[in-house]
XYZ file of C-alpha atoms in Angstrom:
474
model
C -0.003 -0.270 0.052
C 1.578 3.712 -0.928
C 0.834 6.789 1.192
C 0.763 10.201 -0.017
C 3.283 12.895 0.620
C 2.338 16.033 1.921
C 3.294 19.282 1.960
C 7.121 19.617 0.511
C 6.825 16.584 -0.762
C 6.482 17.467 -4.588
C 9.060 19.447 -6.559
C 7.571 21.883 -9.119
C 4.165 21.574 -7.838
C 1.240 22.833 -9.385
C -1.825 22.523 -7.494
C -1.525 22.938 -3.518
C -4.652 21.631 -0.901
C -5.195 24.282 2.070
C -6.925 22.824 4.728
C -8.391 24.582 7.978
C -10.980 23.306 10.881
C -11.369 19.882 13.006
C -8.890 17.071 12.266
C -9.922 14.879 14.459
C -9.224 11.817 12.379
C -5.903 13.135 10.970
C -7.645 13.702 7.675
C -6.133 17.165 7.767
C -2.097 16.378 9.054
C 0.527 16.901 6.297
C 2.709 14.206 7.938
C 2.385 11.213 5.893
C 3.425 8.693 9.184
C 0.440 10.338 10.977
C -1.328 7.096 12.851
C -3.947 6.527 15.249
C -2.844 4.079 17.845
C -6.080 4.102 20.058
C -7.693 1.285 19.632
C -11.860 2.334 18.281
C -14.831 0.854 20.052
C -18.127 1.377 18.228
C -21.434 1.778 19.967
C -24.574 -0.043 18.236
C -25.717 1.382 15.277
C -29.661 2.469 15.617
C -31.386 1.698 11.940
C -34.441 2.973 13.210
C -33.545 6.307 13.968
C -34.400 7.821 10.899
C -37.915 6.859 10.945
C -38.948 8.699 13.949
C -40.999 11.668 12.916
C -40.169 13.495 15.859
C -36.279 12.853 15.491
C -34.162 15.405 16.762
C -31.328 16.330 13.859
C -28.511 15.725 16.035
C -29.792 12.172 16.521
C -27.389 10.005 14.203
C -26.521 6.641 13.482
C -23.567 5.999 16.111
C -19.977 6.684 15.902
C -16.713 5.705 17.350
C -16.094 6.737 21.070
C -13.255 8.782 20.928
C -9.899 9.638 23.733
C -10.074 13.314 24.142
C -6.209 13.387 23.206
C -7.172 12.470 19.955
C -9.082 15.994 19.381
C -6.760 18.246 17.170
C -7.358 20.900 15.030
C -5.536 23.276 12.077
C -6.621 26.851 13.432
C -5.400 28.730 10.229
C -5.525 27.350 6.392
C -2.124 25.275 5.954
C -0.878 23.448 2.816
C -1.453 19.461 3.539
C -0.954 18.560 0.221
C 0.329 19.051 -3.219
C 0.847 17.681 -7.057
C 2.664 18.108 -9.877
C -0.073 17.663 -12.615
C -3.517 16.676 -11.132
C -5.323 17.069 -7.847
C -9.354 16.604 -7.178
C -10.897 16.497 -3.516
C -13.519 13.847 -5.078
C -15.298 12.819 -1.591
C -15.493 14.804 1.897
C -16.930 12.737 4.928
C -17.140 13.513 8.831
C -13.522 12.067 8.728
C -12.176 11.102 5.737
C -11.420 12.351 2.548
C -11.057 10.549 -0.879
C -8.534 12.541 -3.450
C -7.423 12.011 -6.887
C -3.362 13.043 -6.968
C -0.942 12.584 -10.058
C -2.774 9.421 -11.327
C -3.638 7.886 -7.900
C -6.853 7.360 -6.238
C -6.379 7.784 -1.479
C -8.497 7.623 1.309
C -7.247 9.708 4.208
C -8.276 9.781 7.480
C -10.181 7.534 9.826
C -11.315 5.033 6.736
C -7.667 3.930 5.810
C -7.042 2.742 9.415
C -9.156 0.070 8.668
C -7.406 -1.007 5.345
C -6.402 -4.818 5.902
C -2.783 -5.030 6.511
C -2.611 -1.589 7.748
C -0.612 -2.730 11.175
C 0.511 0.743 11.545
C -3.099 2.266 11.338
C -1.515 5.115 9.141
C -3.817 7.631 7.751
C -3.624 7.484 4.338
C -3.545 4.823 1.337
C -3.759 4.614 -1.971
C -6.789 2.582 -3.254
C -5.941 0.584 -6.240
C -8.116 1.021 -9.649
C -10.122 -1.708 -11.410
C -8.020 -2.891 -14.673
C -8.796 -0.902 -17.790
C -10.035 1.963 -15.208
C -7.809 5.401 -14.549
C -8.480 8.406 -12.869
C -8.607 10.571 -16.230
C -12.397 8.308 -16.223
C -13.260 9.158 -12.417
C -15.574 12.061 -12.670
C -17.139 11.908 -9.052
C -17.369 9.848 -6.112
C -19.918 9.675 -3.440
C -20.889 8.523 0.030
C -22.445 9.170 3.234
C -20.981 11.485 6.259
C -18.927 8.299 7.630
C -18.745 5.776 4.707
C -16.983 6.221 0.906
C -19.290 4.445 -1.078
C -17.760 4.255 -4.774
C -16.398 5.920 -8.178
C -18.615 7.225 -11.168
C -16.674 7.196 -14.398
C -17.076 9.125 -17.693
C -18.949 6.588 -19.249
C -21.848 6.605 -16.807
C -20.437 3.256 -15.000
C -20.667 2.970 -11.207
C -17.824 1.412 -9.169
C -18.559 1.009 -5.628
C -15.830 0.539 -2.706
C -15.378 -2.580 -0.330
C -13.911 -1.402 3.047
C -13.280 -5.117 3.698
C -11.035 -5.742 0.156
C -9.895 -2.416 0.139
C -11.069 -2.238 -3.373
C -13.356 -1.555 -6.317
C -16.107 -3.727 -8.094
C -18.488 -2.345 -10.963
C -22.371 -1.919 -9.624
C -24.869 -4.050 -11.811
C -28.594 -3.119 -11.225
C -31.853 -1.864 -12.143
C -30.455 1.871 -10.882
C -27.575 1.983 -13.088
C -28.773 0.163 -16.199
C -28.499 3.854 -17.571
C -25.230 6.157 -17.551
C -25.259 7.614 -14.087
C -24.075 11.369 -13.722
C -24.248 11.511 -10.043
C -25.167 10.249 -6.948
C -26.157 11.917 -3.561
C -26.883 10.357 -0.295
C -28.890 12.628 2.359
C -28.289 12.189 6.210
C -31.361 10.279 6.209
C -30.167 7.790 4.193
C -32.189 8.486 0.844
C -30.266 7.943 -2.256
C -30.297 10.746 -5.358
C -29.392 9.110 -8.905
C -28.499 11.946 -11.659
C -29.029 9.891 -14.797
C -27.006 11.757 -18.249
C -29.185 13.268 -20.696
C -27.501 11.213 -23.448
C -29.026 8.012 -21.911
C -31.029 5.082 -24.010
C -34.167 6.446 -21.232
C -33.689 10.172 -22.165
C -32.836 9.812 -25.798
C -36.265 11.959 -26.660
C -34.747 14.764 -24.692
C -34.408 16.064 -20.979
C -33.257 14.447 -18.091
C -33.949 12.483 -15.048
C -33.492 12.054 -11.270
C -34.888 9.272 -9.344
C -34.800 8.567 -5.181
C -34.228 5.667 -3.898
C -35.649 4.959 0.161
C -33.123 4.385 2.582
C -31.446 1.016 2.049
C -30.601 -1.625 4.798
C -27.091 -2.295 3.329
C -26.663 1.662 4.576
C -29.005 1.876 7.541
C -27.509 -1.144 8.855
C -24.002 -0.207 8.618
C -21.393 2.757 9.290
C -18.251 2.560 8.033
C -18.669 -0.418 5.883
C -21.794 0.630 4.352
C -22.403 -0.317 0.499
C -25.387 -0.107 -2.031
C -25.639 -3.833 -1.767
C -29.220 -3.889 -1.432
C -29.738 -2.146 -4.753
C -28.598 -5.882 -6.189
C -29.812 -8.429 -4.050
C -33.350 -6.646 -2.757
C -36.125 -5.409 -4.953
C -35.719 -1.735 -4.064
C -37.955 0.574 -6.036
C -37.613 4.693 -6.394
C -39.586 6.669 -4.409
C -39.949 9.593 -6.689
C -38.615 9.961 -10.440
C -38.170 13.658 -11.699
C -38.435 13.776 -15.832
C -37.803 16.827 -17.033
C -39.384 17.234 -20.794
C -39.427 20.852 -21.284
C -37.896 23.447 -24.023
C -36.710 26.951 -23.564
C -35.589 29.283 -26.202
C -32.193 30.456 -25.803
C -30.996 32.571 -28.564
C -33.552 31.819 -30.925
C -32.981 28.448 -30.642
C -35.655 25.703 -28.875
C -32.953 24.003 -26.145
C -34.109 20.790 -23.545
C -33.888 21.346 -20.104
C -31.946 19.011 -18.603
C -30.559 18.457 -15.089
C -26.879 20.185 -14.820
C -26.292 19.266 -11.069
C -27.744 17.736 -7.648
C -26.764 18.273 -4.090
C -28.361 16.768 -0.742
C -29.036 18.432 2.415
C -29.479 16.579 5.711
C -33.176 15.603 4.962
C -33.692 16.510 1.009
C -31.967 17.308 -2.142
C -31.642 20.192 -4.204
C -31.298 20.324 -8.455
C -30.043 22.624 -10.705
C -31.326 22.700 -14.305
C -29.213 23.885 -17.157
C -31.895 27.447 -17.651
C -30.941 28.177 -14.123
C -33.974 27.047 -12.079
C -33.550 25.256 -8.730
C -36.033 22.575 -7.663
C -35.853 21.424 -3.817
C -36.843 18.168 -1.987
C -37.367 17.281 1.303
C -38.330 16.826 5.044
C -41.088 19.776 5.620
C -40.083 19.347 9.308
C -37.169 21.861 8.367
C -36.809 25.075 6.893
C -34.710 24.064 3.852
C -36.794 24.044 1.063
C -36.662 27.981 -0.145
C -40.097 27.257 -0.480
C -43.482 26.437 1.071
C -43.373 22.854 2.153
C -46.923 22.134 -0.141
C -45.475 24.179 -3.152
C -44.561 20.793 -5.004
C -44.760 19.929 -8.511
C -48.415 18.138 -9.468
C -48.070 17.421 -13.077
C -45.193 16.714 -15.372
C -46.042 14.576 -18.618
C -44.970 11.199 -17.916
C -43.189 11.923 -14.545
C -43.670 11.375 -11.076
C -41.980 14.289 -9.433
C -43.218 13.608 -5.945
C -41.774 16.163 -3.465
C -40.202 17.994 -5.439
C -40.870 22.067 -6.045
C -39.483 25.011 -7.795
C -37.539 27.686 -5.607
C -39.864 30.554 -7.147
C -38.225 33.211 -5.329
C -35.456 32.584 -7.790
C -37.052 32.354 -11.028
C -36.003 34.726 -13.694
C -32.520 34.892 -12.365
C -29.980 32.278 -13.718
C -28.212 30.302 -11.408
C -24.846 28.434 -12.634
C -24.203 26.969 -8.744
C -25.701 25.364 -6.254
C -24.331 24.499 -2.881
C -25.222 22.412 0.054
C -24.001 19.603 2.771
C -25.744 16.557 3.820
C -24.977 17.029 7.054
C -27.330 20.677 7.201
C -30.576 22.512 6.387
C -28.687 25.605 4.512
C -28.186 25.885 0.698
C -26.533 28.443 -1.463
C -27.151 29.515 -4.943
C -24.200 31.260 -7.370
C -26.531 33.765 -9.826
C -24.661 34.254 -13.426
C -23.760 37.928 -12.264
C -22.064 36.842 -9.224
C -24.798 37.450 -6.803
C -24.745 34.915 -4.069
C -28.460 33.648 -2.304
C -28.578 31.500 0.553
C -31.553 29.833 2.218
C -32.323 27.213 4.795
C -32.386 27.394 8.869
C -30.179 25.575 11.580
C -32.934 22.477 11.348
C -33.995 23.179 14.899
C -36.809 25.588 14.555
C -39.662 22.948 13.042
C -38.208 19.523 14.346
C -41.174 18.505 16.052
C -43.773 18.966 13.550
C -45.587 16.240 11.897
C -44.114 14.477 8.556
C -47.858 14.719 7.201
C -48.395 17.002 4.920
C -49.865 20.494 5.832
C -53.146 21.798 4.475
C -52.585 23.942 1.672
C -53.160 27.217 1.953
C -51.446 30.359 3.796
C -48.031 29.548 3.656
C -45.171 31.486 3.244
C -42.208 31.414 1.092
C -39.068 30.555 3.245
C -36.795 33.596 3.107
C -34.250 33.167 0.282
C -31.720 36.197 1.263
C -29.473 37.870 -0.888
C -25.900 38.215 0.049
C -24.904 41.778 -0.039
C -21.412 42.627 1.177
C -19.399 45.942 0.299
C -15.952 45.818 -0.872
C -13.995 46.861 1.848
C -11.737 48.844 -0.272
C -14.585 50.843 -2.058
C -18.655 50.972 -2.178
C -19.414 48.410 -4.940
C -20.804 45.118 -3.650
C -18.379 42.362 -3.854
C -19.056 39.557 -6.388
C -18.466 35.996 -6.261
C -17.177 33.148 -8.383
C -18.064 30.397 -5.957
C -20.292 29.113 -3.001
C -19.592 26.050 -0.866
C -22.010 24.943 2.059
C -21.267 23.430 5.546
C -23.275 21.933 8.050
C -24.039 25.049 9.444
C -21.776 27.921 7.536
C -21.399 29.109 4.185
C -17.917 29.580 2.183
C -18.098 32.506 -0.468
C -15.039 32.733 -2.799
C -14.812 36.246 -3.849
C -13.955 37.137 -7.977
C -10.414 36.434 -9.054
C -10.788 33.871 -6.769
C -8.351 35.579 -4.256
C -10.103 36.018 -0.980
C -12.742 33.771 1.162
C -16.011 35.293 2.958
C -17.352 33.158 5.648
C -20.119 33.442 8.220
C -21.907 30.789 10.217
C -20.754 28.025 13.017
C -17.381 28.396 13.503
C -17.216 26.005 16.731
C -14.413 24.038 15.453
C -12.381 26.568 13.597
C -13.926 25.768 10.395
C -14.328 29.473 9.318
C -10.738 30.081 10.138
C -11.020 32.686 12.748
C -10.226 30.121 15.776
C -13.186 28.997 17.661
C -16.325 30.884 19.090
C -19.870 31.302 18.606
C -21.248 32.212 15.273
C -24.108 31.734 12.979
C -25.371 32.697 9.733
C -28.045 35.885 8.907
C -30.400 33.597 7.694
C -30.158 31.484 11.289
C -33.862 31.400 12.884
C -34.725 30.990 17.004
C -32.024 34.052 17.396
C -32.076 37.174 19.070
C -31.509 39.644 16.252
C -28.837 41.659 18.234
C -26.790 38.565 18.798
C -27.279 37.962 15.019
C -26.407 41.176 14.050
C -22.991 40.790 15.815
C -22.507 36.873 15.370
C -24.162 36.645 11.763
C -21.845 38.789 10.142
C -19.471 38.111 6.921
C -15.729 37.739 7.469
C -12.729 38.120 4.574
C -10.310 35.313 5.255
C -7.176 36.759 3.941
C -5.226 33.892 2.630
C -2.081 35.669 2.119
C -0.387 32.360 0.490
C -2.176 32.515 -2.638
C -0.706 36.164 -3.770
C 1.217 35.775 -7.055
C 0.074 32.625 -9.253
C -1.780 30.705 -7.034
C -5.635 31.004 -7.492
C -8.731 29.101 -5.524
C -10.331 26.501 -7.882
C -12.547 24.812 -5.367
C -13.550 24.627 -2.069
C -14.870 21.541 -0.578
C -16.844 21.958 3.407
C -16.619 18.842 5.702
C -18.308 18.101 8.678
C -16.149 21.319 10.848
C -13.111 21.643 8.248
C -12.522 22.977 4.967
C -10.164 21.943 1.799
C -9.654 24.644 -0.752
C -7.749 23.864 -3.763
C -5.052 26.147 -5.186
C -3.817 26.249 -8.805
C -1.085 27.631 -10.068
C -1.667 26.995 -13.720
C -4.514 29.966 -13.976
C -3.272 33.231 -15.077
C -3.942 36.256 -12.861
C-alpha cells in the first residue's frame, strides 16, 4: 500500500490543498506517517433512528467513542497536500476524504486505518483502481457522511468501494442500467441518482432524477456501508423527476436538463440547465426555499413527488448550487456573481408532523441575497463560488483571491478560531446577537498571492479544503 507525501513532498508542484478546521481523524494532517494508535470502540447503531417523525436532527447513527487526546484542529489555512500534475477532492466525509492526485486515488483519515494489512494505522493509503480504469476516467465519487461508497466514471458506470477488500467493483443493478452522472446521499439515507441526458431512457430529450429510500446496506452499517441492497433487494424509487420541457435560447429551442444535484440533511436540491432550482425534502425543517406544499403536481410522464421549484429565484439565471448532507442551509450563485442563501439551522420545526400540511396560508421560506460592500470601495462584492458546510457558508470572491465566511465556527471551520457564530439566516436567534455573530468575514489567504488561485472549496464536518492552482493566469 502506498501513502501520499504531504506539503514539501513534490518538486515543482502546480497544485496545493489548503485545510483548516477540525482534524479529529488526521484527514487534514500533512505528516504522511501520522497514525491512529487508539483502539476504536463502536457503539451500537440504531437503524430505526431516521424513521422517528419527531427525531432530533442531532440523532445520528452511532460513531466511534474517541479519546479526548485525539482531538486536534488546524487553526489557520495550512498546505496539507501538493501535486505536480493533477489533484481533485472527490469525497469529503465526517472523518475521511478521497483525493485524486497525480494519477492515483487516496483515502485519508479514519477509513484508511481499517484497511487490511494496515497494522500501523497510517491515516492515508492508495486504493487500486480496477483493470482498465484510470483516474482520468473518474468524474465523481460518492458516499455517506460516515462511509466512502464509490466512484462514477465518465461513461456513466458506477464502481462501489469495499472497505473489507480495499477495492472497487462495478455496480450492476436496475438503478445503473442507464449512465449515471451523479449520486448523492442525505443524512437520512435517501439516495438520489442523476442520470445522463444522453441515456437510452432520455433519448427523446430531457433528463431524469430518481430518489430511492434508505437501503438496509447503508442504515445497518456505518463505515462499511454499501449499495448491496440495490443488487440483492427489490428496491423501487420513491420519486422520479423527468424534465421534458423546452426553453428558448438565442432563438433556438433547447431541452432542459438537470445540470447538478446536491444533498441536504433531509433532502436534495437540483439545478437545471436554464438556471432554475428545485428542492426535495422534509417539511419539518426550513430547508426548501419554498412553502412545503408548493410541489410539482403534474409533469407529463413523470412522478416528481416531493419536488418543488424555488420560485423566489425564478428569472435569475443560477450557475451553481451548494448544500451539505449534514445541514439544512443551501446556497446559489447567479450568473452575475450574486449569491443567495436559504435554510435555517434545522431546529425550528423539529417536532412538526411528517404529514402534509393543509394547503393555503403558507409563506415562502426566506431566500436572502448576500450583500457585502467591498472593504476597499463602495461597490458590492461579486463571487464566483458558493460552498456550504453543515451550519456555515464559504464564498469565493471574484478573481479567486479571498474567501468570505459566515456561520458556525465552533471547530475553527471558518478560519478565525473557535467561537460562537451564526448565519444571517439563522432562526431562533436574538436579532441583536445575529447582528454581531452573523456577519460575513473576509478570510485573507496571504499564501495564495502571486500565481496561485482558488479553484474549488470543499466543506466537511467542521473543516474545509481549498484547492489552489498555479496554472491559472492572473
